[in-house]
JSON list of C-alpha atoms and ligand atoms in Angstrom, two decimals:
[
{"chain": "A", "resi": 6, "resn": "UNK", "atom": "CA", "xyz": [28.20, 89.25, 90.88]},
{"chain": "A", "resi": 7, "resn": "UNK", "atom": "CA", "xyz": [30.83, 92.05, 90.84]},
{"chain": "A", "resi": 8, "resn": "UNK", "atom": "CA", "xyz": [32.68, 92.93, 87.78]},
{"chain": "A", "resi": 9, "resn": "UNK", "atom": "CA", "xyz": [36.18, 93.84, 89.15]},
{"chain": "A", "resi": 10, "resn": "UNK", "atom": "CA", "xyz": [38.10, 94.10, 86.25]},
{"chain": "A", "resi": 11, "resn": "UNK", "atom": "CA", "xyz": [37.85, 95.99, 82.65]},
{"chain": "A", "resi": 12, "resn": "UNK", "atom": "CA", "xyz": [39.87, 95.14, 79.43]},
{"chain": "A", "resi": 13, "resn": "UNK", "atom": "CA", "xyz": [39.78, 97.26, 76.36]},
{"chain": "A", "resi": 14, "resn": "UNK", "atom": "CA", "xyz": [40.27, 95.10, 73.23]},
{"chain": "A", "resi": 15, "resn": "UNK", "atom": "CA", "xyz": [43.44, 95.85, 71.26]},
{"chain": "A", "resi": 16, "resn": "UNK", "atom": "CA", "xyz": [44.80, 94.78, 67.82]},
{"chain": "A", "resi": 17, "resn": "UNK", "atom": "CA", "xyz": [46.79, 92.38, 69.81]},
{"chain": "A", "resi": 18, "resn": "UNK", "atom": "CA", "xyz": [44.06, 90.58, 71.42]},
{"chain": "A", "resi": 19, "resn": "UNK", "atom": "CA", "xyz": [42.54, 89.57, 68.10]},
{"chain": "A", "resi": 20, "resn": "UNK", "atom": "CA", "xyz": [42.33, 86.61, 66.16]},
{"chain": "A", "resi": 21, "resn": "UNK", "atom": "CA", "xyz": [42.60, 86.20, 62.32]},
{"chain": "A", "resi": 22, "resn": "UNK", "atom": "CA", "xyz": [39.07, 86.60, 62.25]},
{"chain": "A", "resi": 23, "resn": "UNK", "atom": "CA", "xyz": [39.20, 90.09, 63.53]},
{"chain": "A", "resi": 24, "resn": "UNK", "atom": "CA", "xyz": [37.37, 89.07, 66.82]},
{"chain": "A", "resi": 25, "resn": "UNK", "atom": "CA", "xyz": [38.81, 88.39, 70.44]},
{"chain": "A", "resi": 26, "resn": "UNK", "atom": "CA", "xyz": [41.06, 85.55, 70.52]},
{"chain": "A", "resi": 27, "resn": "UNK", "atom": "CA", "xyz": [39.66, 83.06, 73.11]},
{"chain": "A", "resi": 28, "resn": "UNK", "atom": "CA", "xyz": [42.72, 81.88, 74.60]},
{"chain": "A", "resi": 29, "resn": "UNK", "atom": "CA", "xyz": [43.30, 85.27, 75.58]},
{"chain": "A", "resi": 30, "resn": "UNK", "atom": "CA", "xyz": [40.22, 85.98, 77.27]},
{"chain": "A", "resi": 31, "resn": "UNK", "atom": "CA", "xyz": [40.59, 82.37, 78.97]},
{"chain": "A", "resi": 32, "resn": "UNK", "atom": "CA", "xyz": [44.21, 83.87, 80.21]},
{"chain": "A", "resi": 33, "resn": "UNK", "atom": "CA", "xyz": [42.63, 86.97, 81.40]},
{"chain": "A", "resi": 34, "resn": "UNK", "atom": "CA", "xyz": [39.99, 85.10, 83.29]},
{"chain": "A", "resi": 35, "resn": "UNK", "atom": "CA", "xyz": [42.21, 82.60, 85.06]},
{"chain": "A", "resi": 36, "resn": "UNK", "atom": "CA", "xyz": [44.45, 85.65, 85.90]},
{"chain": "A", "resi": 37, "resn": "UNK", "atom": "CA", "xyz": [41.59, 87.04, 87.58]},
{"chain": "A", "resi": 38, "resn": "UNK", "atom": "CA", "xyz": [40.40, 83.93, 89.43]},
{"chain": "A", "resi": 39, "resn": "UNK", "atom": "CA", "xyz": [44.05, 83.49, 90.71]},
{"chain": "A", "resi": 40, "resn": "UNK", "atom": "CA", "xyz": [44.26, 87.23, 92.04]},
{"chain": "A", "resi": 41, "resn": "UNK", "atom": "CA", "xyz": [40.63, 86.80, 93.47]},
{"chain": "A", "resi": 42, "resn": "UNK", "atom": "CA", "xyz": [41.66, 83.59, 95.19]},
{"chain": "A", "resi": 43, "resn": "UNK", "atom": "CA", "xyz": [44.55, 84.34, 96.24]},
{"chain": "A", "resi": 44, "resn": "UNK", "atom": "CA", "xyz": [43.51, 87.63, 97.93]},
{"chain": "A", "resi": 45, "resn": "UNK", "atom": "CA", "xyz": [40.48, 85.83, 99.65]},
{"chain": "A", "resi": 46, "resn": "UNK", "atom": "CA", "xyz": [42.67, 82.70, 100.89]},
{"chain": "A", "resi": 47, "resn": "UNK", "atom": "CA", "xyz": [45.75, 85.14, 101.69]},
{"chain": "A", "resi": 48, "resn": "UNK", "atom": "CA", "xyz": [48.18, 82.38, 100.38]},
{"chain": "A", "resi": 49, "resn": "UNK", "atom": "CA", "xyz": [50.07, 83.23, 96.94]},
{"chain": "A", "resi": 50, "resn": "UNK", "atom": "CA", "xyz": [50.55, 79.24, 96.39]},
{"chain": "A", "resi": 51, "resn": "UNK", "atom": "CA", "xyz": [47.22, 79.02, 94.91]},
{"chain": "A", "resi": 52, "resn": "UNK", "atom": "CA", "xyz": [46.59, 76.99, 91.55]},
{"chain": "A", "resi": 53, "resn": "UNK", "atom": "CA", "xyz": [43.68, 76.76, 89.36]},
{"chain": "A", "resi": 54, "resn": "UNK", "atom": "CA", "xyz": [42.40, 73.10, 89.39]},
{"chain": "A", "resi": 55, "resn": "UNK", "atom": "CA", "xyz": [39.33, 72.74, 87.67]},
{"chain": "A", "resi": 56, "resn": "UNK", "atom": "CA", "xyz": [37.09, 74.52, 85.09]},
{"chain": "A", "resi": 57, "resn": "UNK", "atom": "CA", "xyz": [33.80, 73.47, 84.16]},
{"chain": "A", "resi": 58, "resn": "UNK", "atom": "CA", "xyz": [32.35, 73.63, 80.45]},
{"chain": "A", "resi": 59, "resn": "UNK", "atom": "CA", "xyz": [33.39, 77.01, 78.55]},
{"chain": "A", "resi": 60, "resn": "UNK", "atom": "CA", "xyz": [30.68, 78.70, 76.42]},
{"chain": "A", "resi": 61, "resn": "UNK", "atom": "CA", "xyz": [31.66, 81.42, 74.11]},
{"chain": "A", "resi": 62, "resn": "UNK", "atom": "CA", "xyz": [28.37, 83.21, 73.52]},
{"chain": "A", "resi": 63, "resn": "UNK", "atom": "CA", "xyz": [29.42, 86.09, 71.70]},
{"chain": "A", "resi": 64, "resn": "UNK", "atom": "CA", "xyz": [32.29, 88.34, 70.76]},
{"chain": "A", "resi": 65, "resn": "UNK", "atom": "CA", "xyz": [34.03, 91.58, 71.29]},
{"chain": "A", "resi": 66, "resn": "UNK", "atom": "CA", "xyz": [35.82, 93.42, 68.43]},
{"chain": "A", "resi": 67, "resn": "UNK", "atom": "CA", "xyz": [38.69, 95.99, 68.62]},
{"chain": "A", "resi": 68, "resn": "UNK", "atom": "CA", "xyz": [37.65, 99.07, 70.74]},
{"chain": "A", "resi": 69, "resn": "UNK", "atom": "CA", "xyz": [35.28, 97.17, 72.81]},
{"chain": "A", "resi": 70, "resn": "UNK", "atom": "CA", "xyz": [35.49, 97.29, 76.54]},
{"chain": "A", "resi": 71, "resn": "UNK", "atom": "CA", "xyz": [34.94, 94.14, 78.44]},
{"chain": "A", "resi": 72, "resn": "UNK", "atom": "CA", "xyz": [34.16, 93.63, 82.35]},
{"chain": "A", "resi": 73, "resn": "UNK", "atom": "CA", "xyz": [35.37, 90.18, 84.20]},
{"chain": "A", "resi": 74, "resn": "UNK", "atom": "CA", "xyz": [32.95, 89.07, 86.80]},
{"chain": "A", "resi": 75, "resn": "UNK", "atom": "CA", "xyz": [33.50, 86.91, 89.67]},
{"chain": "A", "resi": 76, "resn": "UNK", "atom": "CA", "xyz": [31.39, 85.61, 92.12]},
{"chain": "A", "resi": 77, "resn": "UNK", "atom": "CA", "xyz": [32.33, 82.56, 94.92]},
{"chain": "A", "resi": 78, "resn": "UNK", "atom": "CA", "xyz": [30.00, 79.52, 94.68]},
{"chain": "A", "resi": 79, "resn": "UNK", "atom": "CA", "xyz": [31.77, 77.73, 97.73]},
{"chain": "A", "resi": 80, "resn": "UNK", "atom": "CA", "xyz": [34.39, 77.63, 100.18]},
{"chain": "A", "resi": 81, "resn": "UNK", "atom": "CA", "xyz": [35.94, 74.00, 100.74]},
{"chain": "A", "resi": 82, "resn": "UNK", "atom": "CA", "xyz": [38.58, 72.94, 102.62]},
{"chain": "A", "resi": 83, "resn": "UNK", "atom": "CA", "xyz": [41.70, 73.56, 100.42]},
{"chain": "A", "resi": 84, "resn": "UNK", "atom": "CA", "xyz": [39.60, 74.61, 97.34]},
{"chain": "A", "resi": 85, "resn": "UNK", "atom": "CA", "xyz": [37.61, 77.91, 96.64]},
{"chain": "A", "resi": 86, "resn": "UNK", "atom": "CA", "xyz": [34.99, 77.56, 93.97]},
{"chain": "A", "resi": 87, "resn": "UNK", "atom": "CA", "xyz": [34.27, 80.47, 91.55]},
{"chain": "A", "resi": 88, "resn": "UNK", "atom": "CA", "xyz": [31.77, 81.49, 88.84]},
{"chain": "A", "resi": 89, "resn": "UNK", "atom": "CA", "xyz": [32.43, 84.00, 85.75]},
{"chain": "A", "resi": 90, "resn": "UNK", "atom": "CA", "xyz": [30.97, 85.97, 83.67]},
{"chain": "A", "resi": 91, "resn": "UNK", "atom": "CA", "xyz": [32.36, 88.35, 81.13]},
{"chain": "A", "resi": 92, "resn": "UNK", "atom": "CA", "xyz": [30.48, 90.89, 79.63]},
{"chain": "A", "resi": 93, "resn": "UNK", "atom": "CA", "xyz": [30.89, 93.77, 76.96]},
{"chain": "A", "resi": 94, "resn": "UNK", "atom": "CA", "xyz": [30.59, 96.91, 79.13]},
{"chain": "A", "resi": 95, "resn": "UNK", "atom": "CA", "xyz": [28.47, 98.97, 76.79]},
{"chain": "A", "resi": 96, "resn": "UNK", "atom": "CA", "xyz": [25.97, 96.83, 75.64]},
{"chain": "A", "resi": 97, "resn": "UNK", "atom": "CA", "xyz": [25.86, 94.32, 78.45]},
{"chain": "A", "resi": 98, "resn": "UNK", "atom": "CA", "xyz": [25.84, 91.26, 76.20]},
{"chain": "A", "resi": 99, "resn": "UNK", "atom": "CA", "xyz": [27.33, 88.01, 77.65]},
{"chain": "A", "resi": 100, "resn": "UNK", "atom": "CA", "xyz": [30.48, 86.98, 76.06]},
{"chain": "A", "resi": 101, "resn": "UNK", "atom": "CA", "xyz": [31.51, 83.84, 78.11]},
{"chain": "A", "resi": 102, "resn": "UNK", "atom": "CA", "xyz": [30.09, 82.10, 81.13]},
{"chain": "A", "resi": 103, "resn": "UNK", "atom": "CA", "xyz": [31.99, 79.44, 83.32]},
{"chain": "A", "resi": 104, "resn": "UNK", "atom": "CA", "xyz": [29.77, 78.19, 85.85]},
{"chain": "A", "resi": 105, "resn": "UNK", "atom": "CA", "xyz": [32.53, 76.48, 88.13]},
{"chain": "A", "resi": 106, "resn": "UNK", "atom": "CA", "xyz": [36.29, 77.13, 88.41]},
{"chain": "A", "resi": 107, "resn": "UNK", "atom": "CA", "xyz": [37.73, 75.57, 91.23]},
{"chain": "A", "resi": 108, "resn": "UNK", "atom": "CA", "xyz": [41.20, 76.95, 92.82]},
{"chain": "A", "resi": 109, "resn": "UNK", "atom": "CA", "xyz": [43.23, 75.25, 95.25]},
{"chain": "A", "resi": 110, "resn": "UNK", "atom": "CA", "xyz": [45.41, 76.46, 98.07]},
{"chain": "A", "resi": 111, "resn": "UNK", "atom": "CA", "xyz": [48.94, 74.80, 98.53]},
{"chain": "A", "resi": 112, "resn": "UNK", "atom": "CA", "xyz": [51.73, 74.79, 100.98]},
{"chain": "A", "resi": 113, "resn": "UNK", "atom": "CA", "xyz": [55.47, 75.74, 99.81]},
{"chain": "A", "resi": 114, "resn": "UNK", "atom": "CA", "xyz": [55.46, 71.79, 98.76]},
{"chain": "A", "resi": 115, "resn": "UNK", "atom": "CA", "xyz": [52.82, 72.03, 96.07]},
{"chain": "A", "resi": 116, "resn": "UNK", "atom": "CA", "xyz": [50.72, 69.94, 99.00]},
{"chain": "A", "resi": 117, "resn": "UNK", "atom": "CA", "xyz": [47.10, 70.92, 99.09]},
{"chain": "A", "resi": 118, "resn": "UNK", "atom": "CA", "xyz": [46.78, 72.83, 102.39]},
{"chain": "A", "resi": 119, "resn": "UNK", "atom": "CA", "xyz": [43.35, 74.15, 104.15]},
{"chain": "A", "resi": 120, "resn": "UNK", "atom": "CA", "xyz": [42.46, 77.79, 104.06]},
{"chain": "A", "resi": 121, "resn": "UNK", "atom": "CA", "xyz": [40.47, 78.01, 106.83]},
{"chain": "A", "resi": 122, "resn": "UNK", "atom": "CA", "xyz": [38.33, 80.67, 105.23]},
{"chain": "A", "resi": 123, "resn": "UNK", "atom": "CA", "xyz": [34.40, 80.32, 105.00]},
{"chain": "A", "resi": 124, "resn": "UNK", "atom": "CA", "xyz": [33.15, 83.79, 103.82]},
{"chain": "A", "resi": 125, "resn": "UNK", "atom": "CA", "xyz": [34.10, 86.35, 101.24]},
{"chain": "A", "resi": 126, "resn": "UNK", "atom": "CA", "xyz": [36.24, 88.92, 103.19]},
{"chain": "A", "resi": 127, "resn": "UNK", "atom": "CA", "xyz": [36.65, 92.62, 102.26]},
{"chain": "A", "resi": 128, "resn": "UNK", "atom": "CA", "xyz": [40.17, 94.14, 102.74]},
{"chain": "A", "resi": 129, "resn": "UNK", "atom": "CA", "xyz": [38.60, 97.22, 104.66]},
{"chain": "A", "resi": 130, "resn": "UNK", "atom": "CA", "xyz": [37.53, 94.55, 107.25]},
{"chain": "A", "resi": 131, "resn": "UNK", "atom": "CA", "xyz": [40.84, 93.21, 107.64]},
{"chain": "A", "resi": 132, "resn": "UNK", "atom": "CA", "xyz": [42.36, 96.27, 108.46]},
{"chain": "A", "resi": 133, "resn": "UNK", "atom": "CA", "xyz": [40.34, 96.98, 111.56]},
{"chain": "A", "resi": 134, "resn": "UNK", "atom": "CA", "xyz": [39.63, 100.31, 112.73]},
{"chain": "A", "resi": 135, "resn": "UNK", "atom": "CA", "xyz": [43.32, 101.42, 113.48]},
{"chain": "B", "resi": 1, "resn": "PKZ", "atom": "C1", "xyz": [47.78, 90.60, 97.65]},
{"chain": "B", "resi": 1, "resn": "PKZ", "atom": "C2", "xyz": [48.14, 90.34, 95.91]},
{"chain": "B", "resi": 1, "resn": "PKZ", "atom": "C3", "xyz": [49.30, 89.53, 95.78]},
{"chain": "B", "resi": 1, "resn": "PKZ", "atom": "C4", "xyz": [49.68, 89.09, 94.43]},
{"chain": "B", "resi": 1, "resn": "PKZ", "atom": "C5", "xyz": [50.91, 87.93, 94.49]},
{"chain": "B", "resi": 1, "resn": "PKZ", "atom": "C6", "xyz": [50.73, 87.72, 92.82]},
{"chain": "B", "resi": 1, "resn": "PKZ", "atom": "C7", "xyz": [51.52, 86.18, 92.88]},
{"chain": "B", "resi": 1, "resn": "PKZ", "atom": "C8", "xyz": [51.60, 85.83, 91.60]},
{"chain": "B", "resi": 1, "resn": "PKZ", "atom": "C9", "xyz": [51.16, 84.32, 91.51]},
{"chain": "B", "resi": 1, "resn": "PKZ", "atom": "C10", "xyz": [50.01, 84.27, 90.39]},
{"chain": "B", "resi": 1, "resn": "PKZ", "atom": "C11", "xyz": [49.86, 82.74, 90.57]},
{"chain": "B", "resi": 1, "resn": "PKZ", "atom": "C12", "xyz": [49.05, 82.63, 89.42]},
{"chain": "B", "resi": 1, "resn": "PKZ", "atom": "C13", "xyz": [48.25, 80.95, 89.15]},
{"chain": "B", "resi": 1, "resn": "PKZ", "atom": "C14", "xyz": [47.49, 81.27, 88.04]},
{"chain": "B", "resi": 1, "resn": "PKZ", "atom": "C15", "xyz": [46.79, 80.05, 87.81]},
{"chain": "B", "resi": 1, "resn": "PKZ", "atom": "C16", "xyz": [48.04, 78.74, 87.07]},
{"chain": "B", "resi": 1, "resn": "PKZ", "atom": "O1", "xyz": [48.38, 78.90, 86.22]},
{"chain": "B", "resi": 1, "resn": "PKZ", "atom": "S1", "xyz": [47.80, 77.37, 88.07]},
{"chain": "B", "resi": 1, "resn": "PKZ", "atom": "C17", "xyz": [48.87, 76.30, 87.21]},
{"chain": "B", "resi": 1, "resn": "PKZ", "atom": "C18", "xyz": [47.94, 75.05, 86.75]},
{"chain": "B", "resi": 1, "resn": "PKZ", "atom": "N1", "xyz": [47.38, 74.27, 87.78]},
{"chain": "B", "resi": 1, "resn": "PKZ", "atom": "C19", "xyz": [48.08, 73.42, 88.30]},
{"chain": "B", "resi": 1, "resn": "PKZ", "atom": "O2", "xyz": [49.22, 73.48, 87.88]},
{"chain": "B", "resi": 1, "resn": "PKZ", "atom": "C20", "xyz": [47.92, 72.54, 88.93]},
{"chain": "B", "resi": 1, "resn": "PKZ", "atom": "C21", "xyz": [48.16, 71.18, 89.02]},
{"chain": "B", "resi": 1, "resn": "PKZ", "atom": "N2", "xyz": [47.41, 70.10, 89.85]},
{"chain": "B", "resi": 1, "resn": "PKZ", "atom": "C22", "xyz": [48.08, 69.86, 91.12]},
{"chain": "B", "resi": 1, "resn": "PKZ", "atom": "O3", "xyz": [49.11, 70.16, 91.58]},
{"chain": "B", "resi": 1, "resn": "PKZ", "atom": "C23", "xyz": [46.96, 69.08, 92.06]},
{"chain": "B", "resi": 1, "resn": "PKZ", "atom": "O4", "xyz": [46.08, 68.49, 91.26]},
{"chain": "B", "resi": 1, "resn": "PKZ", "atom": "C24", "xyz": [46.47, 69.71, 93.39]},
{"chain": "B", "resi": 1, "resn": "PKZ", "atom": "C25", "xyz": [45.83, 71.07, 92.77]},
{"chain": "B", "resi": 1, "resn": "PKZ", "atom": "C26", "xyz": [47.71, 69.97, 94.45]},
{"chain": "B", "resi": 1, "resn": "PKZ", "atom": "C27", "xyz": [45.31, 68.92, 93.91]},
{"chain": "B", "resi": 1, "resn": "PKZ", "atom": "O5", "xyz": [45.52, 67.99, 93.93]},
{"chain": "B", "resi": 1, "resn": "PKZ", "atom": "P1", "xyz": [44.36, 66.49, 94.60]},
{"chain": "B", "resi": 1, "resn": "PKZ", "atom": "O6", "xyz": [45.14, 65.26, 94.49]},
{"chain": "B", "resi": 1, "resn": "PKZ", "atom": "O7", "xyz": [43.48, 66.47, 93.46]},
{"chain": "B", "resi": 1, "resn": "PKZ", "atom": "O8", "xyz": [43.95, 67.21, 95.72]},
{"chain": "B", "resi": 1, "resn": "PKZ", "atom": "P2", "xyz": [42.84, 66.90, 96.41]},
{"chain": "B", "resi": 1, "resn": "PKZ", "atom": "O9", "xyz": [43.23, 66.90, 98.02]},
{"chain": "B", "resi": 1, "resn": "PKZ", "atom": "O10", "xyz": [42.13, 65.60, 95.98]},
{"chain": "B", "resi": 1, "resn": "PKZ", "atom": "O11", "xyz": [41.51, 67.88, 95.71]},
{"chain": "B", "resi": 1, "resn": "PKZ", "atom": "C28", "xyz": [41.80, 69.54, 96.40]},
{"chain": "B", "resi": 1, "resn": "PKZ", "atom": "C29", "xyz": [40.78, 70.12, 96.28]},
{"chain": "B", "resi": 1, "resn": "PKZ", "atom": "O12", "xyz": [40.02, 70.26, 94.95]},
{"chain": "B", "resi": 1, "resn": "PKZ", "atom": "C30", "xyz": [39.14, 69.55, 94.84]},
{"chain": "B", "resi": 1, "resn": "PKZ", "atom": "N3", "xyz": [39.16, 69.14, 93.54]},
{"chain": "B", "resi": 1, "resn": "PKZ", "atom": "C31", "xyz": [39.93, 68.20, 93.14]},
{"chain": "B", "resi": 1, "resn": "PKZ", "atom": "N4", "xyz": [39.61, 67.82, 91.61]},
{"chain": "B", "resi": 1, "resn": "PKZ", "atom": "C32", "xyz": [38.37, 68.54, 91.44]},
{"chain": "B", "resi": 1, "resn": "PKZ", "atom": "C33", "xyz": [37.74, 68.47, 90.26]},
{"chain": "B", "resi": 1, "resn": "PKZ", "atom": "N5", "xyz": [38.00, 67.89, 89.12]},
{"chain": "B", "resi": 1, "resn": "PKZ", "atom": "N6", "xyz": [36.71, 69.33, 90.15]},
{"chain": "B", "resi": 1, "resn": "PKZ", "atom": "C34", "xyz": [36.43, 70.19, 91.13]},
{"chain": "B", "resi": 1, "resn": "PKZ", "atom": "N7", "xyz": [37.18, 69.95, 92.32]},
{"chain": "B", "resi": 1, "resn": "PKZ", "atom": "C35", "xyz": [38.08, 69.29, 92.48]},
{"chain": "B", "resi": 1, "resn": "PKZ", "atom": "C36", "xyz": [38.68, 68.81, 95.72]},
{"chain": "B", "resi": 1, "resn": "PKZ", "atom": "O13", "xyz": [37.17, 68.45, 95.96]},
{"chain": "B", "resi": 1, "resn": "PKZ", "atom": "C37", "xyz": [39.18, 69.26, 96.88]},
{"chain": "B", "resi": 1, "resn": "PKZ", "atom": "O14", "xyz": [38.85, 70.65, 97.20]},
{"chain": "B", "resi": 1, "resn": "PKZ", "atom": "P3", "xyz": [38.42, 70.46, 99.10]},
{"chain": "B", "resi": 1, "resn": "PKZ", "atom": "O15", "xyz": [37.71, 69.82, 99.59]},
{"chain": "B", "resi": 1, "resn": "PKZ", "atom": "O16", "xyz": [39.76, 70.60, 99.68]},
{"chain": "B", "resi": 1, "resn": "PKZ", "atom": "O17", "xyz": [37.81, 71.65, 99.35]}
]
């Protein structure tokens, strides 16, 4: 799994108990999954369809640095299934794991649109040699 994004936990990210607010973390994960999928599928009209069980294994507190990892589970027809792990950058302790996030590629009318992708592509490969 590649951990693309790091976040520094600030006061505005905390719940009243002084630990990382779960909703904030889910918003970051959703954005990460959306951006990853938009780039992979080369379609800005890509939406979150499904998230499997969410298991908060540990928390984070102010000043912690966390990192968000995404890995492809499966390229479907219009869908892209991902898995996600968020961990503490320093301790490597897992904060959350989501086994399946399904993103779906849509057309301008909001109907599913086959994306035609079968494997992870890297931007450098798309640019070619020129
Ligand atoms: C270069 C950089 C540019 C940057 C540029 C930035 C642009 C900045 C834009 C940011 C964008 C952010 C986006 C954020 C993410 C949201 O916030 S998205 C908002 C929340 N999500 C929604 O509103 C989606 C609402 N749902 C829907 O509209 C409809 O359910 C959908 C998505 C059109 C799908 O309709 P449907 O009838 O279920 O379609 P269906 O054909 O049955 O299924 C489609 C696929 O989903 C799969 N699926 C359906 N249900 C399930 C399920 N329960 N479990 C698993 N898979 C399922 C199916 O198996 C199928 O897979 P494929 O066989 O095609 O591979």
